[in-house]
Each structure stands twice: as structure tokens, then as C-alpha cells.
């Protein structure tokens, strides 16, 4: 098949494709909000254990106050306890997870050399609400011995993203893109609202898990959807429109319809696209078939659908991504890039909170560096190619990681610059791999390829928080791990085929031939022709 002829005839990005594109990508903004919400939903503010009775006086070094809420904004964990006096005359030393009662104090001073009694946490805590007004940590006291529950939320969410990418990517190749887009959109709205009314921690985690599944499923399928409707001259941008009002009228893509043998529906779709774009449709569905298959296509267009329905359709699975040594090597490399893209992205992002200052400013700085990375990535991949953009960006991220390790720790500004360079480089590879994966695999298995790649991406995002925790062993261990993996996978990316300017493939055979030299392909065709004559 050569379905790419549709775009040469009817336009790569005209009114019809623009309307679908603007409506389809709107939901992606909501997906991003849900992903970003995890940063604030599990935020742990400054806190101390509470004491029985009313607090009348508070001491913290030379600072005095009449309530814990007044002094918590300047309290730093590990620098000493808060000393409080209650209305009953008791004096307590408070830390994050421990209360110490002073025995028979004579004066209310910060230092005390007398006897003390350590009390276990009663489960009541006082939080500083100046930066974090509310989170699941403050709602359900997920601190001290329950701290692991808060840390479990992000890996659980990413696990849902992983499963959703794999499940919905596979189902979309079987039942169609539009049905999955409608299902995931409605479920995302429902689960998103339900999360706000979750009454306990476990209900919250389950709802977030389901929300992650449908959000991930939507992102995977919608990317394939807009790619198949805009040909190889793809417009990359972020636009908005009320998606839910239009998704019910979205057509299936011509790539999917032709791959499934639904030629009559394809021809109707071509006429609609031409009419909306103000063009005359001179293409017929059989024109998109190989010469040897056109007679079968004509018979199906004339209404002979019994023969089509009687032929069992081959069910493709994730195993087909490894159908040959060539495809297996390609899949392993693509999965590796998805993994390191996500791992590096989150390691650099989570590390940005150590820059100091307001946490919202830190998040802004970590996100701001992505804007030039996407602009540079879009420009480079359309000028020098996908492979020549992806591989160097991974190698640049590796170099940045290694330089962070050797730079003296007291030169903070240089460390920050190198971290931003690393985030800049890894974001290029991470943003490019979505499109690159679409172009490396055929229509019949494209959604599954992107879904399985996104699955590996989420494995990286699940591993990333634990990788950051390794800084407790050695402060530069996270950068060392990311640097080594980025170096190895950057070299492997050099062996992938270039897809710039190539039409999207429809069959596994066409996808496997990507990157082969024309002479080898011609020799293979001649051998097949001689064999057929014999």
C-alpha cells in the first residue's frame, strides 16, 4: 500500500486535518495536568509533633512566639527542637516525629540539662501552611511511620501509566483509534472528578491509578491518530479546543482503514477530506493498493464483503515487534531510548528542587528549559534527521552528567548550568522518540509500538525516584547512572534507520526495509520475481 498518496493529493495539513488535530490535542493538556499534580499532591510541608494541651509559648533558639504556626516557617529540621510551654505548665521539646517532656523544669529556657522523658508520636501533627496549604500528607498525616505511603503514590501512578500505555496501545490496533480516544476521554473526566472527592488514602490511590491508565492510553493513541492524519509533513504545536464535544464524530484514519481492508469506508473518508479541504478527490481506494491487490480491492468496493469477513484477521501482539533480528534490534534500541529519556528527565527534574528558593519557582525553571529544547529538537529533526538529532542529544546529556561529577562542589552556578544542559539534551531525545517510533513501525502495529515504548518510559519514571534516593549513598550516583546509560543508548541510536522524508509504512515488510540500501532492496525484489517465474 501507499496510503501516503492521500496526503500528496488532499494536502498534508489543511482544514480537515487542522480541525481534527486541534480538537484531539486539547485532551493532552489535561493529561499533563494530572501528571504534574503528583508533585504537589504528595508535598510534605514543614511539621512537628503536637502535644496534649494548649501551647502558650514557643522557643526556637533566640526566636519566641505564642503558637507553633507562627514559628514553623523559620523552623529547620535537624537544627534543634522547638521548645513549647502549655497552659498546664508542661514544657516539651518537639521535633518532626518525637516529643520529649522535661521533668520538673524551673525556668522556661531553650537549653535544659535536667531529666527528660521521650514520648511516642500520638499521631497528631502541626503543619506549616505558608507554602503547602493542603496535600494528601496533611489530610491523612502521611509522615513519620506513614511516610512510605506518600512516597508510594508517585510510583503507583506511573505503574498505571505503564499498564495503560501497553493495554490501550494494543487495543487501539485491534478495534480502532477513535473508540479508544472516546473511552479514555470520558474515563479521564470521570476519574479526575472522583479523585477530588476520595475520602481515604486507599481510595485515592486506586482512583489515581485508574486515572493514570486512561491518561496514558489517550496520549499514546492520540499521537498515533494525529500522525496518521497529517502524513510525513507534520505540524508540531500545542493548541486547544473542546475535545469532548467533537470526539464522537472523529473518523478512523485512512492508514488504519486500509490496513484492515475497509476500502469502502476509506473511499468515503477521502471524499470527506477533499470536500472539507476544498479540493476535488481524484483518488480511489484501489489506487492506494499495490498493483497485484487492486482487483481484490475493487471487488470489495462493489459489495463483495462476504469474502473479506470470511478471511480470519491475523491478531498482532507485542511478539511481532521482534519478528526478525532486524526488528528485534530496532525494538530493543527504541525501548532503551524511551527508558533513558524518562529516567533522565525525572532525575534532572527531581534534582532541580535542590536549587533553593520557592518550590514553584524551581518547577518553573525545570520546565522553562524544555521550551528551547523542543524548538531546537523540532528544527533539527526536520533539517538533519531524526537519528542525527536523537543520538547526539543523548550523548550530550551523558557528557553533562559526567561533567557534573568532576566539577568542584563549591562552584554551584556551574553545576546548575550543567544540570540545565543535561535536562535540555534529554528533553530533546524524550520529545523526539514519540514521533520517531511512529515512523519506524507500520500502521498495523504502530499503536502497540508506541504503547510498548511508553511502557518502558514509565518503567523509567517508576525507577527514577528510587534512583534519586541513591544520592544518600553517593551524591553523584544518580548522575553517574544516567550518564552511563545515556552514553550507551546514544551510541545504539546511531544504528537506527533514518525516517526523515520517508512515507509512513503500512506492512511489517515495508517497516523492516527502512534503512536498507536501494541496491540490496532491488536485488531482493529481482530474486523474488525470478522465483515467482520459476
XYZ file of C-alpha atoms in Angstrom:
534
model
C 0.000 0.000 0.000
C 0.959 3.655 -0.441
C -1.589 5.475 1.660
C 0.767 8.446 1.770
C -0.670 9.329 -1.663
C -3.730 10.579 0.220
C -1.751 13.469 1.676
C 0.012 14.291 -1.582
C -3.391 14.544 -3.246
C -5.531 16.097 -0.499
C -2.954 18.056 1.476
C -0.710 17.277 4.439
C -2.211 19.788 6.847
C -5.282 21.620 5.585
C -8.642 22.457 7.167
C -9.771 18.867 7.735
C -6.548 17.761 9.435
C -6.288 21.014 11.386
C -9.762 20.621 12.893
C -9.020 17.057 13.996
C -5.605 17.999 15.293
C -6.709 20.994 17.352
C -9.558 19.056 18.932
C -7.541 15.906 19.602
C -4.569 17.535 21.319
C -6.728 19.511 23.753
C -7.120 16.496 25.997
C -3.339 16.144 26.126
C -3.233 19.314 28.235
C -5.470 17.656 30.827
C -3.171 14.617 30.809
C -0.203 16.859 31.536
C -2.037 18.497 34.432
C -2.734 15.110 36.007
C 0.930 14.111 35.621
C 2.114 17.378 37.152
C -0.396 17.239 40.010
C 1.602 14.449 41.660
C 4.344 16.945 42.506
C 2.003 18.936 44.745
C -0.467 16.290 45.892
C 2.211 14.449 47.905
C 4.165 17.515 49.018
C 5.281 17.297 52.649
C 5.414 20.699 54.405
C 7.441 21.512 57.499
C 5.827 19.874 60.519
C 6.343 18.906 64.158
C 4.586 16.579 66.520
C 1.741 18.034 68.532
C 1.389 17.881 72.318
C -1.612 17.493 74.607
C -2.925 20.802 75.889
C -2.859 24.343 74.559
C 0.520 25.854 73.649
C 1.087 29.319 75.163
C 4.811 29.962 74.461
C 7.310 28.703 71.868
C 11.108 28.969 71.751
C 13.375 28.229 68.787
C 16.887 29.392 69.572
C 16.548 33.127 70.117
C 13.152 33.312 68.404
C 9.994 33.416 70.507
C 6.344 33.055 69.545
C 2.977 32.320 71.097
C 1.972 29.499 68.744
C 3.567 26.783 66.646
C 2.038 28.171 63.445
C 3.967 31.427 63.916
C 7.375 29.813 64.232
C 7.119 26.872 61.814
C 8.024 28.967 58.714
C 11.526 29.538 60.158
C 11.920 26.054 61.660
C 14.513 23.797 60.040
C 14.513 20.088 60.711
C 17.777 18.823 62.159
C 18.846 22.184 63.570
C 17.332 21.646 67.006
C 13.914 21.119 68.578
C 11.104 23.540 69.248
C 10.541 24.154 72.955
C 6.933 24.817 73.940
C 5.065 25.572 77.155
C 1.463 24.545 77.655
C -1.311 26.142 79.656
C -0.865 23.363 82.237
C 2.777 24.427 82.774
C 4.380 21.458 80.994
C 7.453 22.019 78.838
C 8.057 19.950 75.720
C 10.816 19.637 73.131
C 9.248 18.932 69.748
C 10.815 17.513 66.602
C 9.316 16.012 63.463
C 8.472 12.596 64.873
C 9.256 12.818 68.570
C 8.047 14.622 71.697
C 10.261 14.962 74.792
C 8.751 16.018 78.165
C 11.019 17.964 80.510
C 10.895 16.739 84.114
C 10.477 19.460 86.769
C 11.893 22.465 84.851
C 12.490 25.615 86.920
C 12.698 28.161 84.095
C 11.420 28.347 80.518
C 14.693 28.364 78.577
C 15.768 26.849 75.269
C 18.588 24.796 76.804
C 17.767 22.255 79.511
C 20.136 19.877 81.321
C 17.610 18.106 83.506
C 15.831 14.790 83.082
C 13.579 14.172 80.092
C 11.016 11.572 79.072
C 10.668 10.655 75.406
C 7.091 10.122 74.263
C 5.996 8.314 71.143
C 4.083 10.205 68.463
C 0.386 10.424 69.228
C -0.470 10.745 65.542
C -1.233 14.457 65.782
C 0.952 16.946 63.895
C 1.106 20.662 63.236
C 1.951 21.717 59.649
C 3.335 24.879 58.128
C 0.750 26.051 55.554
C 2.644 29.035 54.166
C 3.779 27.170 51.006
C 1.792 23.925 51.085
C -1.726 24.687 52.230
C -3.132 21.207 51.639
C -1.946 17.847 50.313
C -2.693 14.202 50.989
C 0.148 14.333 53.529
C -1.643 16.956 55.625
C -5.082 15.397 55.083
C -4.122 11.915 56.253
C -0.931 12.588 58.282
C 1.342 10.607 55.952
C 4.511 11.365 57.911
C 6.913 9.510 60.196
C 5.937 5.818 60.143
C 3.409 6.520 57.347
C 5.845 8.440 55.162
C 6.279 5.464 52.830
C 2.606 5.716 51.871
C 3.165 9.202 50.479
C 6.255 8.068 48.564
C 4.280 5.161 47.139
C 1.792 7.455 45.356
C 4.087 8.524 42.506
C 5.380 5.019 41.630
C 1.791 3.717 41.761
C 0.615 6.432 39.403
C 3.464 5.690 36.986
C 2.656 1.990 37.176
C -0.843 2.844 35.990
C 0.654 4.886 33.158
C 2.813 1.924 32.207
C -0.076 -0.539 32.100
C -2.363 1.919 30.324
C 0.182 2.585 27.579
C 0.582 -1.111 26.881
C -3.091 -2.104 27.109
C -4.649 0.767 25.169
C -1.901 0.810 22.551
C -2.607 -2.835 21.771
C -6.403 -2.467 21.826
C -6.266 0.569 19.517
C -4.576 -1.550 16.840
C -7.419 -4.074 17.113
C -10.610 -2.026 17.459
C -9.514 1.358 16.092
C -8.164 4.660 17.351
C -11.440 6.573 17.720
C -13.146 4.131 20.095
C -10.169 4.240 22.450
C -9.976 8.042 22.287
C -13.629 8.326 23.277
C -13.351 5.759 26.068
C -10.200 7.217 27.632
C -11.518 10.795 27.395
C -14.749 10.020 29.238
C -12.945 7.912 31.851
C -10.334 10.598 32.399
C -13.032 13.145 33.143
C -14.863 10.772 35.495
C -11.811 9.560 37.417
C -10.387 13.087 37.611
C -13.521 14.394 39.325
C -13.760 11.322 41.567
C -10.212 11.858 42.867
C -11.233 15.217 44.303
C -13.903 13.502 46.412
C -11.881 10.489 47.551
C -12.487 10.018 51.248
C -9.422 7.988 52.242
C -5.892 7.241 51.119
C -6.512 3.843 49.547
C -9.487 5.050 47.516
C -7.338 7.967 46.369
C -4.502 5.688 45.201
C -6.871 3.383 43.297
C -8.546 6.299 41.522
C -5.196 7.866 40.636
C -4.024 4.516 39.287
C -7.075 4.256 37.016
C -6.708 7.898 36.019
C -3.096 7.236 35.068
C -4.111 4.281 32.909
C -6.650 6.207 30.825
C -4.470 9.331 30.593
C -1.551 7.302 29.310
C -3.791 5.385 26.924
C -5.116 8.621 25.476
C -1.657 10.143 24.965
C -0.354 7.040 23.206
C -3.311 6.647 20.854
C -3.861 10.350 20.084
C -0.260 10.746 18.976
C -0.636 7.888 16.534
C -4.010 9.299 15.447
C -2.774 12.777 14.507
C 0.391 11.330 12.948
C -1.616 9.120 10.605
C -3.848 12.032 9.584
C -1.090 14.532 8.788
C 1.351 12.490 6.725
C 5.093 12.992 6.897
C 4.891 16.837 6.944
C 3.732 17.045 10.490
C 2.933 20.263 12.275
C 4.093 20.105 15.889
C 2.414 22.550 18.268
C 0.029 22.728 21.209
C -3.462 24.017 20.518
C -6.769 23.840 22.353
C -10.397 23.108 21.539
C -13.274 21.419 23.427
C -12.393 17.840 22.514
C -15.294 16.046 24.196
C -17.807 17.861 22.016
C -16.230 16.550 18.813
C -14.652 13.155 19.548
C -17.879 11.294 18.785
C -17.636 12.423 15.154
C -13.954 11.626 14.655
C -13.297 9.293 11.686
C -10.831 6.448 11.689
C -7.524 7.178 9.944
C -7.049 6.103 6.315
C -3.974 4.127 7.357
C -5.997 2.032 9.788
C -8.930 1.503 7.391
C -6.682 0.387 4.529
C -4.660 -1.888 6.812
C -7.912 -3.563 7.913
C -9.210 -3.908 4.352
C -12.116 -1.496 4.872
C -11.807 0.041 1.404
C -15.350 1.345 1.071
C -15.027 3.354 4.276
C -11.652 4.616 3.063
C -13.177 5.953 -0.144
C -15.940 7.747 1.749
C -13.337 9.303 4.051
C -11.267 10.512 1.075
C -14.315 12.276 -0.318
C -14.996 13.975 3.036
C -11.390 15.149 3.393
C -11.386 16.535 -0.138
C -14.696 18.343 0.383
C -13.611 19.955 3.664
C -10.248 20.976 2.187
C -11.959 22.477 -0.860
C -10.377 20.021 -3.298
C -11.590 17.561 -5.889
C -10.899 13.952 -4.927
C -9.398 12.067 -7.843
C -8.137 9.202 -5.690
C -9.910 5.900 -5.313
C -9.266 3.387 -2.569
C -7.904 0.842 -5.062
C -5.307 3.418 -6.197
C -3.709 3.054 -2.770
C -3.192 -0.686 -3.175
C -0.284 -2.490 -4.761
C -0.984 -3.467 -8.404
C -1.448 -7.134 -7.545
C -4.102 -6.372 -4.913
C -6.228 -3.868 -6.835
C -8.635 -6.437 -8.256
C -9.415 -7.690 -4.750
C -9.964 -4.122 -3.641
C -12.380 -3.422 -6.499
C -14.441 -6.496 -5.692
C -14.732 -5.407 -2.076
C -15.779 -1.913 -3.127
C -18.544 -3.435 -5.263
C -20.064 -5.024 -2.190
C -18.360 -8.387 -2.072
C -17.745 -8.211 1.696
C -18.530 -11.858 2.417
C -15.089 -12.901 1.229
C -13.446 -10.285 3.424
C -15.378 -11.326 6.517
C -14.648 -14.987 5.912
C -10.911 -14.423 5.993
C -9.619 -14.579 9.563
C -7.705 -11.466 10.540
C -4.255 -12.068 11.940
C -4.004 -10.831 15.519
C -0.751 -8.982 16.041
C 0.828 -8.908 19.502
C 3.892 -7.463 21.127
C 5.826 -10.515 19.908
C 5.516 -9.182 16.347
C 7.766 -6.296 17.325
C 10.508 -8.928 17.458
C 9.519 -10.721 14.228
C 13.065 -10.691 12.834
C 16.551 -9.996 14.119
C 16.453 -6.599 12.448
C 13.137 -5.631 14.031
C 14.176 -7.098 17.397
C 17.311 -4.948 17.473
C 15.292 -1.896 16.463
C 12.697 -2.526 19.172
C 15.302 -3.013 21.904
C 17.036 0.235 20.929
C 13.766 2.169 20.783
C 12.707 0.813 24.161
C 16.089 1.782 25.621
C 15.692 5.365 24.374
C 12.198 5.561 25.873
C 13.601 4.290 29.183
C 16.590 6.631 29.461
C 14.513 9.559 28.211
C 12.082 9.160 31.082
C 14.710 8.236 33.683
C 16.947 11.177 32.812
C 14.013 13.564 32.522
C 12.754 12.829 36.040
C 16.206 12.598 37.626
C 17.070 16.073 36.334
C 13.616 17.392 37.248
C 13.552 15.995 40.777
C 17.097 17.234 41.301
C 16.026 20.775 40.451
C 14.367 21.175 43.874
C 17.857 21.411 45.352
C 18.388 24.756 43.617
C 16.866 26.501 46.653
C 14.138 29.118 46.870
C 10.445 28.717 46.259
C 9.378 25.279 45.056
C 7.065 26.764 42.426
C 9.923 28.814 41.011
C 12.054 25.672 40.924
C 9.366 23.864 38.979
C 9.147 26.779 36.575
C 12.904 26.732 35.976
C 12.875 22.984 35.379
C 10.075 23.376 32.842
C 11.381 26.549 31.200
C 14.459 24.804 29.832
C 12.199 22.425 27.928
C 10.828 25.191 25.690
C 14.096 25.827 23.825
C 14.800 22.082 23.781
C 11.573 21.344 21.904
C 12.152 24.222 19.484
C 15.683 23.067 18.764
C 14.529 19.453 18.510
C 11.738 20.270 16.037
C 14.080 22.356 13.904
C 16.924 19.812 13.949
C 14.853 16.702 13.217
C 13.362 18.333 10.100
C 16.758 19.566 8.890
C 19.342 16.919 9.746
C 17.057 13.971 10.517
C 15.592 12.041 13.406
C 18.596 9.822 14.074
C 21.125 12.658 13.869
C 19.082 14.604 16.411
C 18.276 11.810 18.863
C 21.730 10.236 19.188
C 23.744 13.468 19.730
C 21.223 14.723 22.305
C 21.679 11.549 24.365
C 25.455 11.836 24.088
C 25.284 15.490 25.176
C 23.219 14.503 28.224
C 25.851 11.888 29.096
C 28.652 14.458 28.859
C 26.702 16.865 31.084
C 26.251 14.150 33.721
C 29.954 13.289 33.744
C 30.945 16.960 33.992
C 28.619 17.452 36.978
C 30.588 14.738 38.786
C 34.023 16.285 38.153
C 33.076 19.943 38.723
C 34.022 21.146 42.248
C 31.001 21.203 44.526
C 31.611 24.802 45.599
C 31.021 26.110 42.056
C 27.246 25.908 42.350
C 26.416 28.065 39.338
C 28.365 25.778 37.014
C 26.629 22.722 38.447
C 23.246 24.359 37.846
C 24.183 25.233 34.256
C 25.324 21.674 33.567
C 22.102 20.312 35.071
C 20.072 22.546 32.771
C 22.154 21.424 29.779
C 21.514 17.806 30.733
C 17.766 18.461 31.061
C 17.806 20.345 27.752
C 19.505 17.462 25.933
C 17.451 14.644 27.433
C 14.223 16.547 26.710
C 15.121 16.657 23.002
C 15.503 12.880 22.852
C 12.448 12.324 25.030
C 10.241 14.537 22.864
C 11.549 13.139 19.579
C 11.160 9.439 20.375
C 7.350 9.634 20.147
C 7.453 10.694 16.501
C 10.462 8.511 15.698
C 8.677 5.402 16.987
C 5.604 6.186 14.870
C 7.757 6.382 11.760
C 9.777 3.243 12.497
C 6.763 0.900 12.676
C 3.891 0.100 10.290
C 0.226 1.023 10.635
C -0.931 -2.425 11.699
C 1.226 -2.349 14.816
C 2.043 1.349 15.263
C -0.139 1.978 18.327
C 1.279 -1.110 20.014
C 4.825 0.047 19.250
C 4.198 3.470 20.776
C 2.316 1.886 23.673
C 5.087 -0.583 24.473
C 7.657 2.205 24.185
C 5.616 4.315 26.556
C 5.528 1.303 28.861
C 9.336 1.320 29.006
C 9.168 5.070 29.520
C 7.001 4.539 32.590
C 9.379 1.889 33.882
C 11.977 4.642 33.806
C 9.673 7.046 35.620
C 8.934 4.441 38.300
C 12.663 3.777 38.772
C 13.590 7.499 38.756
C 12.503 8.350 42.356
C 14.472 5.396 43.696
C 17.449 6.449 41.573
C 17.311 9.896 43.167
C 17.306 8.283 46.623
C 20.705 6.759 45.768
C 22.191 10.202 46.375
C 22.150 9.244 50.067
C 24.848 6.675 49.246
C 26.870 8.976 46.992
C 25.640 12.392 45.954
C 26.592 11.902 42.292
C 25.397 8.317 41.900
C 22.147 9.313 40.078
C 24.133 11.354 37.536
C 26.601 8.519 37.054
C 23.822 6.028 36.295
C 22.048 8.370 33.868
C 25.328 9.317 32.201
C 26.430 5.733 31.551
C 23.039 4.674 30.189
C 22.706 7.794 28.011
C 26.153 7.137 26.537
C 25.386 3.502 25.692
C 21.923 4.169 24.263
C 23.149 7.211 22.348
C 25.646 5.016 20.516
C 22.944 2.388 19.818
C 20.676 5.097 18.358
C 23.233 5.645 15.601
C 22.290 2.222 14.179
C 18.597 3.070 13.750
C 17.328 3.851 10.215
C 16.630 7.448 9.214
C 12.947 8.232 8.573
C 13.114 11.894 7.559
C 11.128 12.388 4.355
C 10.034 8.744 4.217
C 6.310 7.884 3.962
C 4.689 6.049 6.853
C 4.876 2.295 6.331
C 1.818 0.046 6.314
C 3.177 -3.517 6.499
C 5.867 -5.174 8.565
C 7.854 -5.857 5.396
C 7.907 -2.174 4.494
C 8.969 -1.213 8.009
C 11.750 -3.781 8.046
C 13.136 -2.439 4.762
C 13.699 1.024 6.264
C 17.392 1.875 6.242
C 18.357 -0.753 3.713
C 20.409 0.385 0.736
C 18.410 0.569 -2.509
C 20.742 -1.854 -4.262
C 20.085 -4.558 -1.687
C 16.347 -3.988 -1.893
C 16.380 -4.192 -5.698
C 18.395 -7.425 -5.632
C 15.891 -8.898 -3.239
C 12.960 -7.880 -5.468
C 14.637 -9.403 -8.534
C 15.204 -12.684 -6.696
C 11.539 -12.770 -5.694
C 10.449 -12.103 -9.268
C 12.694 -14.866 -10.679
C 11.403 -17.247 -8.041
C 7.808 -16.415 -8.983
C 8.509 -17.054 -12.694
C 10.161 -20.366 -11.946
